[in-house]
Coordinates of C-alpha atoms and ligand atoms in Angstrom, one line a residue:
X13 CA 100.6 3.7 9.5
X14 CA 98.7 6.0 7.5
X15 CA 96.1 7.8 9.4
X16 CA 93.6 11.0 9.9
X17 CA 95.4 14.3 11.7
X18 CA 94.8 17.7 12.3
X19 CA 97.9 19.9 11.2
X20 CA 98.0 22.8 14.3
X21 CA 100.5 25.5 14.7
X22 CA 102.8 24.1 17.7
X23 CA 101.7 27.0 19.8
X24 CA 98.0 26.3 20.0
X25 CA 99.3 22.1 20.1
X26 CA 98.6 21.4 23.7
X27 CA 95.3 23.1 23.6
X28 CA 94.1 21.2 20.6
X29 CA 95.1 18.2 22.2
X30 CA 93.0 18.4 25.1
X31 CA 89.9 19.8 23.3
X32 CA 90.2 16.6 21.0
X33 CA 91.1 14.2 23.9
X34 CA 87.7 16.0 25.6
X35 CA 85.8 15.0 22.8
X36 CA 87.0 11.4 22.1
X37 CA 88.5 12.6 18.6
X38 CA 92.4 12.0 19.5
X39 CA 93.8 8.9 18.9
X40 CA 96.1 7.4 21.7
X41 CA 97.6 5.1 19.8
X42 CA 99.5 6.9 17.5
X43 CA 102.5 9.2 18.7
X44 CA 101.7 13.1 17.8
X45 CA 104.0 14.1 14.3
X46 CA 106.3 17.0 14.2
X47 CA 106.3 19.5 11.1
X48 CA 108.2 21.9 11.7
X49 CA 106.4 25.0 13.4
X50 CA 103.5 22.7 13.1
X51 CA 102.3 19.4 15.4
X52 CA 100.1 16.6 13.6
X53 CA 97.4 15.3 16.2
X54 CA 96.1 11.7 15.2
X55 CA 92.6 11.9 14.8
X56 CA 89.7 9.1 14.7
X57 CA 88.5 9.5 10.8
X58 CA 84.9 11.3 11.6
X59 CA 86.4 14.5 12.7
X60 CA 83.3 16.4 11.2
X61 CA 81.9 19.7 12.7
X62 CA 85.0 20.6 14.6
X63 CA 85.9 24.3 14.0
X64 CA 88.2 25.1 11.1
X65 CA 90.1 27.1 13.4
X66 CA 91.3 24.4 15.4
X67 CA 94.0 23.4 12.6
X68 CA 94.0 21.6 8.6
X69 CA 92.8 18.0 8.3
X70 CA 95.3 16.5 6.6
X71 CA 96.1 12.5 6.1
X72 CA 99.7 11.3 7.2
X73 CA 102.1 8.3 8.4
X74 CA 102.1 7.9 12.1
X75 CA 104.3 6.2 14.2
X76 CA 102.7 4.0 16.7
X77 CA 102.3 5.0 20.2
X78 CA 104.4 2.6 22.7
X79 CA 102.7 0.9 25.0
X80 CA 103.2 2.7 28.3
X81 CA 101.2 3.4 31.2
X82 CA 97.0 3.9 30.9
X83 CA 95.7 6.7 29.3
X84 CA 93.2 8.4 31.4
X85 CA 93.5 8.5 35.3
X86 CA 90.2 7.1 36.1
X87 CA 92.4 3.9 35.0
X88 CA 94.3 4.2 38.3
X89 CA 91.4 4.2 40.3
X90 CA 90.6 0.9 41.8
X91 CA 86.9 1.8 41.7
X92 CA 83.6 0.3 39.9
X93 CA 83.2 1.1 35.9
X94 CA 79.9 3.1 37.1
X95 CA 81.9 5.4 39.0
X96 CA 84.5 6.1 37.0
X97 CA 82.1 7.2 33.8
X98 CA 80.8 9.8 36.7
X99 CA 84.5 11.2 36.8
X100 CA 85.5 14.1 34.6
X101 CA 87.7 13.5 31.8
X102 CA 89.2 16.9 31.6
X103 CA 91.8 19.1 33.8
X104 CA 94.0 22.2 33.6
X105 CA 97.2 22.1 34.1
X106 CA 99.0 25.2 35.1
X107 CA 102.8 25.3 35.4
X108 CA 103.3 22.1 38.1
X109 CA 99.9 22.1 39.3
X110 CA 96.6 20.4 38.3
X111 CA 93.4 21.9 38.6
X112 CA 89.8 19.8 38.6
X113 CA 86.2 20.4 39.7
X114 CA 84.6 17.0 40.9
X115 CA 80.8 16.4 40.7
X116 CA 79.5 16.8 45.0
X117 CA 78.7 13.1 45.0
X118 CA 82.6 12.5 44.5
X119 CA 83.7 15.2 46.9
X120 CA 84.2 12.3 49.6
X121 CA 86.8 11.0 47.6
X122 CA 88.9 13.9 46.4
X123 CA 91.9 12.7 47.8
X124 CA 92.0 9.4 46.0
X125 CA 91.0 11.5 42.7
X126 CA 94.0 13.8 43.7
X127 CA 96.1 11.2 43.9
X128 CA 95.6 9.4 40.8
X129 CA 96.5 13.1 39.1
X130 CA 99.3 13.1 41.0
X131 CA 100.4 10.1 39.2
X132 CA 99.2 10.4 36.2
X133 CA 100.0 13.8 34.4
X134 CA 103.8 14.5 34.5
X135 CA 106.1 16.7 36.4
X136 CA 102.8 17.5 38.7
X137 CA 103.6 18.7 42.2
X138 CA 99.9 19.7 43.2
X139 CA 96.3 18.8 42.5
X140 CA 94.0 21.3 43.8
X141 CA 90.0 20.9 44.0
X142 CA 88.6 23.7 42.0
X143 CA 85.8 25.9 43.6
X144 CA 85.4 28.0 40.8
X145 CA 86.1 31.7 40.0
X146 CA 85.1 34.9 42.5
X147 CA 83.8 38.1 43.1
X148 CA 85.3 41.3 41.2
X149 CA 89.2 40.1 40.9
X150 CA 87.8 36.7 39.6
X151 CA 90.1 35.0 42.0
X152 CA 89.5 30.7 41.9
X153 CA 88.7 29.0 45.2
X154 CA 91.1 25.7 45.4
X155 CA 91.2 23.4 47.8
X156 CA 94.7 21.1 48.1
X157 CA 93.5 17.2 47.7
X158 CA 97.1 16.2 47.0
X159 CA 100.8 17.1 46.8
X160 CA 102.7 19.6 48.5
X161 CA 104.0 23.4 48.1
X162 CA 102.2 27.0 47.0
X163 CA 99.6 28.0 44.1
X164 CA 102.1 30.1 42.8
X165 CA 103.6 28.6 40.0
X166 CA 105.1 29.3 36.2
X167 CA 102.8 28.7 33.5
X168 CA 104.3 28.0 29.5
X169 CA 102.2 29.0 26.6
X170 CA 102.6 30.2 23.6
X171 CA 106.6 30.4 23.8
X172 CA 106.4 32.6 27.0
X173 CA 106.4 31.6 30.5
X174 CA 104.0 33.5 33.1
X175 CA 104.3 33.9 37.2
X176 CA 100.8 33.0 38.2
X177 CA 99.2 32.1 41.5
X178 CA 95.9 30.3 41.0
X179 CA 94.5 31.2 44.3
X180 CA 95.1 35.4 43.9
X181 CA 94.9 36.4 40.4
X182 CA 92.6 34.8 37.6
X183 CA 94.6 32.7 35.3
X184 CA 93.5 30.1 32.4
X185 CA 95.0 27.7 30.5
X186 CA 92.3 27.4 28.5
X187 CA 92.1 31.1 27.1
X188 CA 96.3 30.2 25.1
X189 CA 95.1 30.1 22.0
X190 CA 92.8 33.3 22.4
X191 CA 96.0 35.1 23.6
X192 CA 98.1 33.9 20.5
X193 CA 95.1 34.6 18.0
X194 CA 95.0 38.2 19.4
X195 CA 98.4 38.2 19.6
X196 CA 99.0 37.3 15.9
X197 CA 96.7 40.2 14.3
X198 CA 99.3 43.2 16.1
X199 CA 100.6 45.1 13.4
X200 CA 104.1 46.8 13.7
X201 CA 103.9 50.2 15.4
X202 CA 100.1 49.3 17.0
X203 CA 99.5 50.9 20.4
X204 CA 97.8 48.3 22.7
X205 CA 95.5 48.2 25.4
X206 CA 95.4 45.0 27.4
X207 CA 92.4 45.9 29.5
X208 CA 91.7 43.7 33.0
X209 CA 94.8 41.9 32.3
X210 CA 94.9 39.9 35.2
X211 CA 98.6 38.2 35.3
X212 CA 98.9 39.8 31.5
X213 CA 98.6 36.8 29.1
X214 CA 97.4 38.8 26.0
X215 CA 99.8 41.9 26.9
X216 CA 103.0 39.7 27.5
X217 CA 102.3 37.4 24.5
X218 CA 102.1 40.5 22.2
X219 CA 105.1 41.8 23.9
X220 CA 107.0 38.7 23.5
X221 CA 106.3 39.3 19.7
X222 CA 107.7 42.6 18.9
X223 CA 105.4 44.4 16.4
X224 CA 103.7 46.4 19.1
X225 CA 105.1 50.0 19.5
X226 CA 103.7 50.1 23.1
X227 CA 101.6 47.9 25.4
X228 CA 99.7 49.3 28.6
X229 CA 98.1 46.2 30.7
X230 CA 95.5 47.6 33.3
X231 CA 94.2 45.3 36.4
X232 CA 92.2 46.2 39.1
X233 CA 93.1 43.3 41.5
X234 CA 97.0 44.9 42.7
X235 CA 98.3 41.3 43.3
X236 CA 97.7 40.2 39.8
X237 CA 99.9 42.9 38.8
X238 CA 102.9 42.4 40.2
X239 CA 102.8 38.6 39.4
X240 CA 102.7 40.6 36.0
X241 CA 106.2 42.4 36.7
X242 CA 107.2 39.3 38.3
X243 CA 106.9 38.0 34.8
X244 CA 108.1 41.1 32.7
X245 CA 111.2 41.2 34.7
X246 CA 112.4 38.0 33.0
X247 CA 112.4 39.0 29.4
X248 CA 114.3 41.5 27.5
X249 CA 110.5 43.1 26.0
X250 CA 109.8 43.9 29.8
X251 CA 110.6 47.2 30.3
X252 CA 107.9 47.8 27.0
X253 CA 105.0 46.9 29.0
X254 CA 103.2 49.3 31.1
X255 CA 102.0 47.3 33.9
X256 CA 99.2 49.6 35.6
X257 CA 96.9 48.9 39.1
X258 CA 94.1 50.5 38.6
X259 CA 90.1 50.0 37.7
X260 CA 89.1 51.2 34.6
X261 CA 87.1 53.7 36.0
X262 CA 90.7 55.7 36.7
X263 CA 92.4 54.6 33.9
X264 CA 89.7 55.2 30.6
X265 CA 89.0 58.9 31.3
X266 CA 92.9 59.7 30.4
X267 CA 93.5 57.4 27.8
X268 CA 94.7 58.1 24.7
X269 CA 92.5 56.2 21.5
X270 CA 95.2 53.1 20.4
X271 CA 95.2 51.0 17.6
X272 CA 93.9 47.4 19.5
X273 CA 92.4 47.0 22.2
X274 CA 91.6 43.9 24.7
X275 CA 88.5 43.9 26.8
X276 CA 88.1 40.3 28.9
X277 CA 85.5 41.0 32.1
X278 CA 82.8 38.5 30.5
X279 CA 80.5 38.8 33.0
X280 CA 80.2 42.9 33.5
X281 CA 82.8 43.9 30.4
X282 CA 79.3 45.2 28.7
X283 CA 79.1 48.2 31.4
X284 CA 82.5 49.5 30.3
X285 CA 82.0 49.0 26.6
X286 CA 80.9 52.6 25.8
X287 CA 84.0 53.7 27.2
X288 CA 86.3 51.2 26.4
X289 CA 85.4 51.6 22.5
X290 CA 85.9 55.4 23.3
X291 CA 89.9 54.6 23.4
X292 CA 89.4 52.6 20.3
X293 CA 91.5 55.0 17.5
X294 CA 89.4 54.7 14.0
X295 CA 90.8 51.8 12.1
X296 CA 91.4 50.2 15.4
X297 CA 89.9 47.1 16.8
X298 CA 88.5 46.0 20.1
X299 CA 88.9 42.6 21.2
X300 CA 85.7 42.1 23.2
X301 CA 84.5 38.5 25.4
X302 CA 81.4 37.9 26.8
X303 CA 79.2 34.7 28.2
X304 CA 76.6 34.4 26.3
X305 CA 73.4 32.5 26.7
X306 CA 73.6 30.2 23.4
X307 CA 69.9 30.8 22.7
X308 CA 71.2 34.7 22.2
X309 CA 74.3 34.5 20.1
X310 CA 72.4 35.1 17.3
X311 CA 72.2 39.1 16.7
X312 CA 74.1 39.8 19.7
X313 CA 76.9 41.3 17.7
X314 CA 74.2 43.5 16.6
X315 CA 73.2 44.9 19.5
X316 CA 76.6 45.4 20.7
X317 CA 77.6 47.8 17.8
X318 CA 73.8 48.9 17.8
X319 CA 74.8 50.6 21.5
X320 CA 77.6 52.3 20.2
X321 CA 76.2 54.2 17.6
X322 CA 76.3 57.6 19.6
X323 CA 80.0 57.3 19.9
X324 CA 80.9 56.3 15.5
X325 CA 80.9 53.5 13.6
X326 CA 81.5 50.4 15.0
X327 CA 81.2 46.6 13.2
X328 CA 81.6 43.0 14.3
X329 CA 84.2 41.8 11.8
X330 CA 84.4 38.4 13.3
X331 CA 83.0 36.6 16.2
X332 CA 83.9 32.7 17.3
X333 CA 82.7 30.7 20.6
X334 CA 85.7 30.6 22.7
X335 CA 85.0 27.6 25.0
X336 CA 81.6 26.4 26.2
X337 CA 81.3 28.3 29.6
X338 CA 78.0 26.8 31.3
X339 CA 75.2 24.1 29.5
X340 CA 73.6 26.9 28.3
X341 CA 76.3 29.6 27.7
X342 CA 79.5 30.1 25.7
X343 CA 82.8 32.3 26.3
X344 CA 82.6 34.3 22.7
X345 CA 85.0 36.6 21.4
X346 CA 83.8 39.9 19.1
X347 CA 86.2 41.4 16.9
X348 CA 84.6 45.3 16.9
X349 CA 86.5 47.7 14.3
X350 CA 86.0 50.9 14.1
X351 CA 85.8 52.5 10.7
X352 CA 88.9 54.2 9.8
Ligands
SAM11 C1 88.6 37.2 33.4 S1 89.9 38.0 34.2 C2 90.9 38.4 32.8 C3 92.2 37.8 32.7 C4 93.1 38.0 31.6 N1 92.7 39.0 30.6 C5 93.5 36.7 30.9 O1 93.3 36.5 29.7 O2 93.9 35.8 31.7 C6 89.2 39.5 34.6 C7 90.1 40.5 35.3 O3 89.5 41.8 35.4 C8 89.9 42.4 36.6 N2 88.9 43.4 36.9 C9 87.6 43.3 37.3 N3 87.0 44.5 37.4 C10 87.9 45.4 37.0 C11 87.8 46.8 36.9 N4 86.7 47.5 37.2 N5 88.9 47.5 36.4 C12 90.1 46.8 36.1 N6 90.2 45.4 36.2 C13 89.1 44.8 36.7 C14 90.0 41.3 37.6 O4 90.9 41.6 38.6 C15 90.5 40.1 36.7 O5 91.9 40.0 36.8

């Protein structure tokens, strides 16, 4: 039948997917199209306000979706209507294990929740209770509520696959398409900086794509790092990538200025920005993340560039919400170029 879509380049599909699903946009039953190096995600027809960046509205046939099993856990859960609603409808997936934080009042009943994960999203080996991120490595509290085995696991995005542990080193699934977006604007011969790389998302994807003449991914947190090598040791673009331990506070006094540059600390990457944009070469850019109260987006960009003025020119070329991070706060991303 013919039907609404949004036309996304296959590498950013999955994410789409689950951004749409989360709010209420994706149609179930119609099966997702193929183009090519491009998916087509069914949409409901009022798809208005979602960011351009997310892919091309386009109109198309779809096939319909067989019938198979319910769409949305909370359908395996023998429990009242009321109760369900008060059950997230989103989760990360990384590699074979899924990844949810439950309101306190549904705590008590994790292991039922875990369970109908378990069941519900494929290939899944464990469902862990997600406490959050902590402290200066940004390592996520987890708590098993069902399955078996080790938080280590492999994690596919973007066409590579990455060694992560969810309980040692900070890893997202939901930062793929910022990786690839970064990823995409390396020129051949660039220099890069992937700076608190944790496992090395950004610095592996932009390996794995072959412009960059060199890329140097610096973590603080030692075990994040070697899941990095662990990773780098697989592919043929490994031996490219500098994998370094160390804080920035060793690490920016020596370095040389490079072409790009990747800062994502969100919470405290604004105490290092004065010498982070230091090892920005002119022309260059710095790819900079911060949560940011949503009542302050406005002119933030400003003030940013405002506080580097003593080291050159510096401009926000481009700036987009990443995810929403809190009620009141969003992940954003700031493009800063120097001027050449
Ligand atoms: C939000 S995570 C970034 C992860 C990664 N860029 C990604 O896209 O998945 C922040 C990382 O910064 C590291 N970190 C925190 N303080 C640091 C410092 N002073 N020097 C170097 N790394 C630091 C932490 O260990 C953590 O891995």
């Amino acid at each position: 039948m013919i039907a609404r879509g949004l036309r996304v380049p296959r590498s950013h599909g999955e994410d789409v997917r689950k951004e749409l699903a989360d709010a209420g946009l994706l149609r179930t039953d119609l099966e997702v199209e193929q183009e090519g190096e491009f998916l087509v995600l069914p949409t409901v027809n009022d798809v208005e306000g979602i960011p351009s960046s997310w892919g091309e509205p386009v109109e198309r046939e779809f096939r319909l979706h067989p019938a198979k099993g319910p769409s949305r856990y909370r359908d395996l859960l023998p429990w009242p209507d009321e109760e369900k609603e008060t059950l997230p409808r989103s989760f990360d997936v990384v590699g074979d294990i899924v990844l949810i934080r439950l309101p306190t009042a549904l705590e008590p009943k994790k292991e039922e929740v875990g369970e109908a994960l378990l069941q519900f999203v494929p290939g899944v080996r464990l469902v862990g209770l997600d406490h959050g991120v902590h402290g200066p490595a940004r390592r996520r509290e987890v708590e098993r509520i069902a399955g078996s085995g080790t938080w280590r696991t492999r994690h596919r995005e973007n066409g590579v696959e990455l060694d992560v542990d969810v309980e040692r080193a900070y890893f997202s699934p939901r930062l793929a398409r910022e990786h690839a977006r970064v990823a995409e604007e390396v020129e051949s011969g660039d220099r890069v900086y992937d700076l608190c790389c944790g496992v090395g998302p950004f610095a592996v994807t932009i390996a794995h794509l072959g412009r960059a003449a060199s890329v140097t991914a610096v973590d603080s947190n030692p075990e994040a790092i070697d899941l990095l090598r662990e990773t780098l040791r697989r592919y043929p673009f490994g031996p490219r990538v500098r994998a370094v331990a160390a804080p920035l506070e060793a690490f920016l006094p020596e370095a040389v200025p490079v072409e790009r540059v990747v800062l994502n600390l969100p919470h405290e990457g604004i105490k290092y920005l004065p010498s982070v944009a230091r090892t920005v070469a002119p022309g260059g850019r710095l790819y900079y993340y911060e949560v940011v109260a949503r009542t302050e987006l406005e002119g933030r960009g400003v003030v940013l560039v405002d506080s580097l003025v003593p080291l050159g020119e510096f401009a926000v070329v481009a700036e987009h919400v990443v995810h929403p991070y809190s009620p009141a706060s969003d992940l954003v991303a700031f493009v800063i170029e120097r001027a050449g």
